[in-house]
Structures are given as C-alpha cells and as structure tokens.
Short mmCIF file of C-alpha atoms (C1' of nucleotides) in Angstrom, two decimals:
data_model
loop_
_atom_site.label_atom_id
_atom_site.label_comp_id
_atom_site.label_asym_id
_atom_site.label_seq_id
_atom_site.Cartn_x
_atom_site.Cartn_y
_atom_site.Cartn_z
CA UNK V 1 -9.44 -34.32 -25.66
CA UNK V 2 -6.36 -33.29 -26.26
CA UNK V 3 -7.76 -30.11 -27.60
CA UNK V 4 -9.66 -29.92 -24.31
CA UNK V 5 -7.10 -30.64 -22.42
CA UNK V 6 -4.70 -27.94 -24.29
CA UNK V 7 -7.61 -25.60 -23.36
CA UNK V 8 -8.17 -25.84 -19.96
CA UNK V 9 -4.49 -25.29 -19.16
CA UNK V 10 -4.09 -23.25 -20.99
CA UNK V 11 -6.63 -20.86 -19.86
CA UNK V 12 -5.68 -21.56 -15.52
CA UNK V 13 -2.13 -22.27 -15.88
CA UNK V 14 -0.87 -19.03 -18.60
CA UNK V 15 -0.96 -15.67 -16.57
CA UNK V 16 -1.24 -13.27 -19.61
CA UNK V 17 1.43 -11.05 -21.06
CA UNK V 18 1.81 -7.35 -19.32
CA UNK V 19 0.97 -5.32 -21.87
CA UNK V 20 1.94 -1.53 -22.03
CA UNK V 21 -0.66 0.42 -20.47
CA UNK V 22 -0.27 -2.63 -17.36
CA UNK V 23 2.46 -0.75 -17.06
CA UNK V 24 1.58 2.53 -16.86
CA UNK V 25 -1.18 1.41 -14.67
CA UNK V 26 0.82 0.01 -12.17
CA UNK V 27 3.29 1.91 -11.71
CA UNK V 28 0.27 4.61 -11.19
CA UNK V 29 -0.52 2.46 -8.46
CA UNK V 30 2.87 1.66 -7.15
CA UNK V 31 2.40 5.19 -6.47
CA UNK V 32 -0.28 5.08 -5.18
CA UNK V 33 -2.44 3.27 -4.69
CA UNK V 34 -6.33 5.02 -3.91
CA UNK V 35 -6.32 6.46 -6.62
CA UNK V 36 -10.05 5.68 -8.48
CA UNK V 37 -10.79 3.58 -11.45
CA UNK V 38 -12.82 6.78 -12.14
CA UNK V 39 -9.64 8.48 -12.19
CA UNK V 40 -7.20 5.19 -13.79
CA UNK V 41 -8.87 5.85 -16.89
CA UNK V 42 -8.36 9.44 -17.26
CA UNK V 43 -5.23 8.50 -17.06
CA UNK V 44 -5.12 5.90 -19.02
CA UNK V 45 -8.02 6.60 -21.85
CA UNK V 46 -9.61 3.13 -20.56
CA UNK V 47 -13.26 3.44 -19.19
CA UNK V 48 -13.40 2.52 -15.72
CA UNK V 49 -14.70 -0.91 -15.66
CA UNK V 50 -12.35 -1.41 -18.26
CA UNK V 51 -9.37 -0.47 -16.02
CA UNK V 52 -11.19 -2.25 -13.26
CA UNK V 53 -11.50 -5.76 -15.63
CA UNK V 54 -6.74 -5.14 -15.36
CA UNK V 55 -6.46 -3.99 -12.06
CA UNK V 56 -8.32 -7.58 -11.16
CA UNK V 57 -6.12 -9.50 -13.73
CA UNK V 58 -3.09 -8.07 -12.50
CA UNK V 59 -3.62 -8.74 -8.96
CA UNK V 60 -4.84 -12.21 -9.97
CA UNK V 61 -1.88 -13.15 -11.88
CA UNK V 62 0.02 -11.94 -8.75
CA UNK V 63 2.05 -9.19 -11.07
CA UNK V 64 0.27 -6.98 -8.37
CA UNK V 65 1.92 -8.86 -4.83
CA UNK V 66 -0.16 -7.13 -1.94
CA UNK V 67 -1.65 -3.05 -1.81
CA UNK V 68 -0.61 -1.97 1.66
CA UNK V 69 0.19 1.06 3.65
CA UNK V 70 3.56 2.50 3.54
CA UNK V 71 4.13 3.55 7.47
CA UNK V 72 7.05 5.99 8.56
CA UNK V 73 9.44 4.51 11.00
CA UNK V 74 10.49 6.99 13.09
CA UNK V 75 5.81 7.72 13.82
CA UNK V 76 5.37 4.02 14.78
CA UNK V 77 8.53 4.08 17.74
CA UNK V 78 11.08 2.15 14.99
CA UNK V 79 13.56 5.40 13.90
CA UNK V 80 16.56 3.23 13.89
CA UNK V 81 17.01 1.49 9.87
CA UNK V 82 19.68 -1.38 9.97
CA UNK V 83 20.84 -3.77 7.09
CA UNK V 84 22.77 -6.56 9.02
CA UNK V 85 25.03 -8.98 6.91
CA UNK V 86 25.38 -12.06 9.23
CA UNK V 87 27.63 -14.76 7.95
CA UNK V 88 27.34 -18.32 8.57
CA UNK V 89 29.12 -21.68 9.01
CA UNK V 90 27.49 -24.02 5.99
CA UNK V 91 24.17 -22.56 3.92
CA UNK V 92 22.91 -20.42 6.31
CA UNK V 93 18.71 -21.13 5.74
CA UNK V 94 18.29 -22.81 8.03
CA UNK V 95 14.72 -23.58 10.44
CA UNK V 96 16.19 -20.77 13.02
CA UNK V 97 17.16 -18.00 10.50
CA UNK V 98 14.33 -18.57 8.97
CA UNK V 99 12.03 -18.52 11.60
CA UNK V 100 13.92 -14.34 12.77
CA UNK V 101 11.87 -13.59 9.73
CA UNK V 102 8.74 -13.50 12.71
CA UNK V 103 10.47 -11.07 14.41
CA UNK V 104 7.83 -7.47 14.35
CA UNK V 105 12.12 -6.35 13.22
CA UNK V 106 13.35 -7.70 10.48
CA UNK V 107 11.92 -6.24 6.89
CA UNK V 108 13.86 -8.78 4.74
CA UNK V 109 15.87 -11.48 4.22
CA UNK V 110 17.93 -12.37 1.24
CA UNK V 111 20.46 -15.02 1.00
CA UNK V 112 23.17 -13.84 -0.78
CA UNK V 113 26.23 -14.09 -3.26
CA UNK V 114 29.78 -12.35 -2.31
CA UNK V 115 31.24 -12.06 0.92
CA UNK V 116 27.78 -12.80 3.60
CA UNK V 117 25.22 -15.53 3.85
CA UNK V 118 22.20 -13.22 4.55
CA UNK V 119 21.23 -10.06 4.52
CA UNK V 120 18.07 -8.70 6.82
CA UNK V 121 17.24 -5.43 6.70
CA UNK V 122 15.97 -4.49 10.31
CA UNK V 123 13.81 -1.70 11.36
CA UNK V 124 14.85 0.10 15.79
CA UNK V 125 13.70 1.82 17.75
CA UNK V 126 16.80 2.58 19.04
CA UNK V 127 20.01 1.97 19.13
CA UNK V 128 20.08 -0.98 22.34
CA UNK V 129 17.05 -2.47 20.11
CA UNK V 130 19.06 -3.79 17.32
CA UNK V 131 22.47 -5.12 19.74
CA UNK V 132 19.08 -7.07 21.27
CA UNK V 133 18.30 -7.88 17.85
CA UNK V 134 21.74 -9.33 16.91
CA UNK V 135 21.80 -11.12 20.06
CA UNK V 136 18.82 -13.00 18.58
CA UNK V 137 21.14 -14.18 15.30
CA UNK V 138 23.42 -14.85 16.81
CA UNK V 139 21.74 -17.27 18.86
CA UNK V 140 20.76 -18.88 15.49
CA UNK V 141 23.42 -21.85 15.38
CA UNK V 142 25.58 -22.14 12.95
CA UNK V 143 26.26 -17.50 12.31
CA UNK V 144 29.57 -16.84 12.40
CA UNK V 145 29.36 -12.87 12.05
CA UNK V 146 27.20 -10.70 11.39
CA UNK V 147 28.13 -7.26 9.77
CA UNK V 148 25.28 -4.46 10.22
CA UNK V 149 25.56 -1.42 8.63
CA UNK V 150 23.68 1.29 10.44
CA UNK V 151 21.51 4.61 8.22
CA UNK V 152 22.33 7.54 8.71
CA UNK V 153 20.01 9.05 6.16
CA UNK V 154 17.60 7.77 3.69
CA UNK V 155 17.10 9.22 1.05
CA UNK V 156 15.41 6.21 -1.61
CA UNK V 157 12.98 3.67 -0.34
CA UNK V 158 9.94 3.05 -2.44
CA UNK V 159 9.11 -0.38 -3.45
CA UNK V 160 9.46 -1.55 -7.65
CA UNK V 161 8.18 0.24 -10.04
CA UNK V 162 7.58 -1.08 -13.70
CA UNK E 1 -4.15 35.52 24.54
CA UNK E 2 -1.06 32.94 25.11
CA UNK E 3 -3.77 31.16 26.10
CA UNK E 4 -5.18 30.97 22.75
CA UNK E 5 -1.34 31.34 20.82
CA UNK E 6 -1.28 27.78 22.88
CA UNK E 7 -4.25 26.41 21.84
CA UNK E 8 -3.71 27.10 18.20
CA UNK E 9 -0.65 25.90 18.27
CA UNK E 10 -0.09 22.42 19.93
CA UNK E 11 -3.98 21.70 17.04
CA UNK E 12 -2.19 23.53 14.18
CA UNK E 13 0.86 21.62 15.17
CA UNK E 14 1.20 18.86 16.95
CA UNK E 15 -0.02 15.30 15.85
CA UNK E 16 -1.62 12.82 18.63
CA UNK E 17 -0.01 10.06 19.83
CA UNK E 18 -0.82 6.96 18.67
CA UNK E 19 -2.47 4.28 20.95
CA UNK E 20 -2.69 0.97 20.66
CA UNK E 21 -6.06 1.16 18.86
CA UNK E 22 -4.27 3.02 16.38
CA UNK E 23 -1.20 0.28 16.07
CA UNK E 24 -3.15 -2.24 15.84
CA UNK E 25 -5.00 -0.76 12.85
CA UNK E 26 -1.54 0.64 11.29
CA UNK E 27 -0.80 -3.45 11.53
CA UNK E 28 -3.40 -4.10 9.73
CA UNK E 29 -3.34 -1.72 6.55
CA UNK E 30 0.42 -2.53 6.37
CA UNK E 31 -0.83 -5.96 5.74
CA UNK E 32 -3.53 -5.05 3.38
CA UNK E 33 -4.87 -2.16 2.94
CA UNK E 34 -8.19 -2.81 0.85
CA UNK E 35 -10.40 -4.24 3.79
CA UNK E 36 -13.58 -2.07 4.32
CA UNK E 37 -13.46 0.77 7.42
CA UNK E 38 -16.74 -2.78 8.10
CA UNK E 39 -14.23 -5.06 7.87
CA UNK E 40 -11.86 -2.97 10.37
CA UNK E 41 -14.61 -2.05 12.91
CA UNK E 42 -15.17 -5.81 13.06
CA UNK E 43 -11.53 -6.69 14.02
CA UNK E 44 -11.26 -3.60 15.98
CA UNK E 45 -14.61 -3.07 18.21
CA UNK E 46 -15.12 -0.13 17.09
CA UNK E 47 -17.98 1.23 14.14
CA UNK E 48 -16.45 2.30 10.79
CA UNK E 49 -17.25 5.80 11.09
CA UNK E 50 -13.94 6.01 13.66
CA UNK E 51 -11.63 3.82 12.24
CA UNK E 52 -12.66 5.97 8.60
CA UNK E 53 -11.12 9.47 11.16
CA UNK E 54 -8.19 7.49 12.66
CA UNK E 55 -7.39 6.59 9.31
CA UNK E 56 -7.74 10.02 8.00
CA UNK E 57 -5.98 11.45 10.35
CA UNK E 58 -3.19 8.65 10.96
CA UNK E 59 -2.64 9.14 6.72
CA UNK E 60 -2.22 13.51 7.49
CA UNK E 61 0.03 13.10 10.45
CA UNK E 62 1.76 11.23 7.77
CA UNK E 63 1.72 7.77 10.01
CA UNK E 64 0.74 6.15 6.75
CA UNK E 65 3.56 7.79 4.35
CA UNK E 66 1.46 5.75 1.45
CA UNK E 67 -0.99 3.29 0.23
CA UNK E 68 0.98 1.39 -2.66
CA UNK E 69 0.47 -1.55 -5.06
CA UNK E 70 3.28 -3.83 -4.00
CA UNK E 71 4.27 -5.46 -7.18
CA UNK E 72 6.19 -8.76 -7.61
CA UNK E 73 9.94 -8.17 -9.42
CA UNK E 74 10.28 -11.13 -11.90
CA UNK E 75 7.34 -9.86 -12.95
CA UNK E 76 7.59 -6.62 -13.93
CA UNK E 77 10.59 -8.14 -15.51
CA UNK E 78 13.52 -7.43 -12.41
CA UNK E 79 14.34 -10.11 -11.66
CA UNK E 80 17.48 -10.30 -9.80
CA UNK E 81 17.72 -7.43 -6.75
CA UNK E 82 21.50 -6.56 -5.93
CA UNK E 83 22.38 -4.55 -2.67
CA UNK E 84 25.46 -1.81 -3.71
CA UNK E 85 27.97 -0.44 -0.81
CA UNK E 86 29.34 2.17 -2.44
CA UNK E 87 32.84 3.80 -1.21
CA UNK E 88 33.13 7.15 -1.80
CA UNK E 89 35.68 9.69 -1.50
CA UNK E 90 34.66 12.13 1.06
CA UNK E 91 31.30 12.43 2.73
CA UNK E 92 28.86 11.08 -0.09
CA UNK E 93 26.26 12.35 -0.96
CA UNK E 94 25.83 14.65 -3.21
CA UNK E 95 23.94 15.89 -6.67
CA UNK E 96 25.12 13.37 -9.13
CA UNK E 97 25.35 10.52 -6.74
CA UNK E 98 21.18 11.56 -5.02
CA UNK E 99 20.29 12.31 -9.33
CA UNK E 100 20.95 7.99 -9.22
CA UNK E 101 17.31 8.68 -7.06
CA UNK E 102 15.69 8.63 -10.90
CA UNK E 103 16.69 5.17 -12.15
CA UNK E 104 13.86 2.89 -12.50
CA UNK E 105 16.37 0.20 -11.00
CA UNK E 106 17.14 1.87 -8.19
CA UNK E 107 14.75 1.94 -5.44
CA UNK E 108 16.44 2.43 -1.68
CA UNK E 109 19.35 4.89 -0.71
CA UNK E 110 20.88 5.31 2.75
CA UNK E 111 23.73 6.84 3.72
CA UNK E 112 25.56 5.12 6.20
CA UNK E 113 27.30 4.51 9.05
CA UNK E 114 30.50 1.42 7.88
CA UNK E 115 32.94 0.21 5.80
CA UNK E 116 30.25 1.81 3.50
CA UNK E 117 29.63 5.69 2.69
CA UNK E 118 25.92 4.28 0.76
CA UNK E 119 24.22 1.64 0.80
CA UNK E 120 22.00 1.28 -2.33
CA UNK E 121 19.07 -0.91 -3.21
CA UNK E 122 18.23 -1.86 -6.45
CA UNK E 123 16.49 -4.08 -9.13
CA UNK E 124 17.33 -4.65 -12.54
CA UNK E 125 16.30 -7.35 -15.44
CA UNK E 126 19.85 -9.76 -15.02
CA UNK E 127 23.30 -9.27 -14.47
CA UNK E 128 24.94 -7.49 -17.36
CA UNK E 129 22.34 -5.47 -15.67
CA UNK E 130 22.73 -5.05 -13.45
CA UNK E 131 26.87 -4.44 -14.56
CA UNK E 132 24.61 -1.58 -16.53
CA UNK E 133 23.80 0.04 -13.67
CA UNK E 134 26.86 -0.21 -11.53
CA UNK E 135 28.50 1.84 -14.20
CA UNK E 136 26.05 4.70 -13.43
CA UNK E 137 27.61 4.29 -10.72
CA UNK E 138 31.09 4.77 -11.04
CA UNK E 139 29.58 7.70 -13.07
CA UNK E 140 29.42 9.32 -10.23
CA UNK E 141 32.19 12.21 -8.84
CA UNK E 142 33.50 10.74 -5.89
CA UNK E 143 32.76 7.03 -7.04
CA UNK E 144 35.55 5.08 -5.55
CA UNK E 145 34.57 1.46 -5.22
CA UNK E 146 31.50 -0.89 -5.14
CA UNK E 147 30.14 -3.91 -3.75
CA UNK E 148 27.72 -5.29 -4.84
CA UNK E 149 25.54 -8.50 -2.74
CA UNK E 150 23.13 -10.29 -6.10
CA UNK E 151 19.92 -11.74 -3.54
CA UNK E 152 20.46 -15.34 -4.50
CA UNK E 153 16.13 -16.19 -2.42
CA UNK E 154 14.45 -13.54 -0.99
CA UNK E 155 12.86 -15.15 2.05
CA UNK E 156 10.99 -11.99 2.95
CA UNK E 157 10.43 -8.14 2.06
CA UNK E 158 7.79 -6.50 3.22
CA UNK E 159 7.94 -2.83 5.17
CA UNK E 160 7.44 -1.48 8.58
CA UNK E 161 5.03 -3.46 11.17
CA UNK E 162 3.60 -1.61 14.42
"C1'" DA N 1 -16.14 -17.80 -44.58
"C1'" DA N 2 -17.93 -18.38 -39.64
"C1'" DT N 3 -17.05 -19.17 -35.15
"C1'" DA N 4 -14.99 -18.10 -30.92
"C1'" DT N 5 -11.84 -15.36 -28.12
"C1'" DT N 6 -10.70 -10.54 -25.90
"C1'" DG N 7 -11.14 -5.56 -24.86
"C1'" DC N 8 -13.70 -2.82 -24.65
"C1'" DC N 9 -17.91 1.12 -22.75
"C1'" DG N 10 -22.50 2.00 -20.89
"C1'" DA N 11 -25.79 1.48 -18.26
"C1'" DA N 12 -27.34 -0.34 -13.54
"C1'" DC N 13 -26.27 -2.65 -9.22
"C1'" DG N 14 -24.12 -3.13 -4.90
"C1'" DA N 15 -21.06 -1.50 -1.90
"C1'" DT N 16 -18.78 1.07 0.25
"C1'" DA N 17 -16.84 5.79 1.66
"C1'" DT N 18 -17.54 10.11 3.01
"C1'" DT N 19 -20.13 13.98 6.25
"C1'" DC N 20 -22.41 14.95 10.36
"C1'" DG N 21 -24.92 15.44 14.34
"C1'" DG N 22 -25.95 13.38 19.35
"C1'" DC N 23 -24.21 12.00 23.45
"C1'" DA N 24 -20.63 9.65 26.41
"C1'" DT N 25 -15.82 11.12 28.31
"C1'" DA N 26 -12.36 13.64 30.30
"C1'" DC N 27 -8.88 16.90 31.43
"C1'" DA N 28 -8.37 21.88 32.23
"C1'" DG N 29 -8.79 26.28 34.47
"C1'" DG N 30 -11.37 28.79 38.23
"C1'" DC D 1 -16.47 20.68 43.13
"C1'" DC D 2 -18.92 23.30 39.12
"C1'" DT D 3 -18.44 24.45 34.13
"C1'" DG D 4 -15.93 24.77 29.74
"C1'" DT D 5 -14.39 22.78 25.39
"C1'" DA D 6 -12.13 19.18 23.30
"C1'" DT D 7 -12.70 14.54 22.09
"C1'" DG D 8 -13.98 10.33 20.15
"C1'" DC D 9 -17.38 7.24 19.78
"C1'" DC D 10 -22.18 5.59 17.09
"C1'" DG D 11 -26.31 6.42 13.89
"C1'" DA D 12 -28.10 7.74 10.30
"C1'" DA D 13 -27.49 10.03 6.21
"C1'" DT D 14 -25.75 11.29 1.02
"C1'" DA D 15 -22.08 10.82 -2.30
"C1'" DT D 16 -18.81 7.71 -4.57
"C1'" DC D 17 -16.99 4.31 -5.89
"C1'" DG D 18 -16.83 -0.89 -6.91
"C1'" DT D 19 -18.17 -4.17 -9.70
"C1'" DT D 20 -21.69 -6.68 -13.07
"C1'" DC D 21 -22.96 -7.90 -16.68
"C1'" DG D 22 -24.96 -6.85 -22.15
"C1'" DG D 23 -24.05 -5.41 -25.91
"C1'" DC D 24 -20.73 -4.32 -30.01
"C1'" DA D 25 -16.30 -4.75 -32.48
"C1'" DA D 26 -11.77 -6.01 -33.07
"C1'" DT D 27 -8.72 -9.90 -33.84
"C1'" DA D 28 -7.61 -14.62 -33.96
"C1'" DT D 29 -8.57 -19.73 -34.84
"C1'" DT D 30 -10.88 -22.81 -37.60
#
DNA sequence: AATATTGCCGAACGATATTCGGCATACAGG
DNA sequence: CCTGTATGCCGAATATCGTTCGGCAATATT
C-alpha cells in the first residue's frame, strides 16, 4: 500500500528532469515552433515519434507554456512600446491593479523590488493612447505616481531561451 | 507603361490592410497557434482554405513575425526576471551594447526616452547570475550606471494582441 | 537473476495543411 | 452603364504531417 501510494504519487506529480536533448529541442521551438517533427528529428538525431514524445512531455509538464503567434506591434496598430513604473502606497497588489491585466494594451505586469512597486509593459497606438492608459492606471486606488519609459527603438524582443 | 508600372508596384510592395477578420484571427493565433484551420474556420465563419490564405498573407506581410513556443522561465533554470536600466555617456547604441543581445539571458533591449538610455529585460537563474550579467553590462564602454528592478512576481506576461 | 520501466524506432493510420479550379462580388476604367 | 480585372471564398483533391502502437534494447529496481 505504501509502495503503491508512493508510486502513484511519484508518477502523477514529478515532472521528468529536462535533459540536454530537451534543452536543444526547446531552443529550436522557442525560435520557430512551425518546424515539423521530421525536421526536428534531423536536428536532434531522433526519429519523429521520439521528438513528438518529448515535446508532448514538455507541454504536459508546463515547460512549454504555450505555442503562440508573435505579432508585429506597428502592423496591428500598436507602434508605441513603453515601460510604466507604478508607485503605490502600501503593497500595491490589489484587485483594481490586477484588473489592468484585462486591458489589451497591457502585456506585462510585474511586482518589483526597487524604487517602484509595479512595472507594466504596455503597447499602444501613440502617445495620446499612452496618456489615456496612464489615466486608467491613476484611477487605481493607491497609485501615487508613475514613470513612463517610452521605447524609441527595440533592438531585441523575444521570450526565454534555455 | 505607367499603368503597368503602377500595377506592378502596388502588387509587389503594398501589404494588404488588416481587416476585422484578420484581427480576430490574429487574436486567436496570438493566444494559441496550435489551433487547426478547421477550428479557426468555425470561430471565424470561414472555410479552412480561406483561413489558411489569410494566415499565409499575414505571415508574408510580417504581421505575424513568428510562431514560437513560450517557455517557462523557472522550468528551464531561469527563475529570476529583472529589468535593467542602463545609463550611458552619450548616445548609448554601440556595437558593444548591441552585442549584449547575444547573451542568452538578455531577452529584450530597448532604447528609451527618459532618465535611462537602454532598458534590458533579462532572465537569469539567480541573483548571483544577475550580478555576473551586470558585470558584463558594465564592461561595455560608455556605461556609467545601471538600476535593476527584480521581478518578485509576474501577474501577466504575453505579447501583443490586436 | 528476474522483472519493470523508459526511450527509441518503423510502420500504419488518422488528421491537417496546402493547392487548385470555379464562382461571386467589388472596383476601376472606358 | 458595360466590361474587364482583382480579390476572396469554397469544395474537392492531394500532399504532408501528427499521432498511435507494437516491438526492441538498455537501464533501473527488486
């Protein structure tokens, strides 16, 4: 019974460790997730089903969070990227603050250690729209100030690589 | 001749405008790029080949920059996300600065208007690794200071949505 | 030493991607 | 207003890929 319980627990809860082949696969998929398992197999010296099995496990274990289309900001009417540092009285993480996540212009929200409380990464059509967004940030109770850093140019923008 | 030249130029160079159906498609793909054209067709009231044609055009025109696997930072050994503001003497955009893009820990690099010159978004295993990375930033000629904002928690992290 | 587990592969099957011809609609030019 | 061109859509067909499965080998566990 103990053994069985242990086995059940181990099988259900413990994700497999990520090995070197996994890392290479993850690197390839982080770069381009449209590659076929045949192509990936050639690059990893594995057969397509073997790659498929690994990818399946990496998705199941949450190492691959999602497969998404990365869009071009300007092409979809969001040419202005900015980082907004939000200072709040007290802790800052409130329902109203978290509700800002529902705004399409807000792409990232991090609580930080430092001389700000929250950092938002936002993407809007223009400075007018940034101002409108800031108005919504100021409407959150407890917000006492913001500092905006408008990206003039972007030299790199990608997600994590292993 | 004029007409022909105009036609050739229009066909080759002008990306099609992005219409409302395109925007909906982009939203679906930005959220989950593994959906089949059959599924997308149901959601958009189009046939699979019609969706396929639109997606192909959006990729060709660069509206969809790439299709990528979004990885979980902690799962690949990068549990610490930070934003590093880099102050430089003079303009800041130099070969050495841009070379920081080659570091796997550096995910974003933006030149900004404000009281910093460059903002880097970085992801590293731990504070020790952040320190090592900062050492490499300081090694860039012209860098006179940095301010790091360590993300304590991340409440939202995604790319652009139309 | 025996058994169980894990990972890989070839083959097969199911599902999807992609192409193509035809049709309808909209727009531009005469 | 008429004609021609361009564009987008669809059904059907074809090509390609994803996924499953049984078998095998290596490793780990008992």
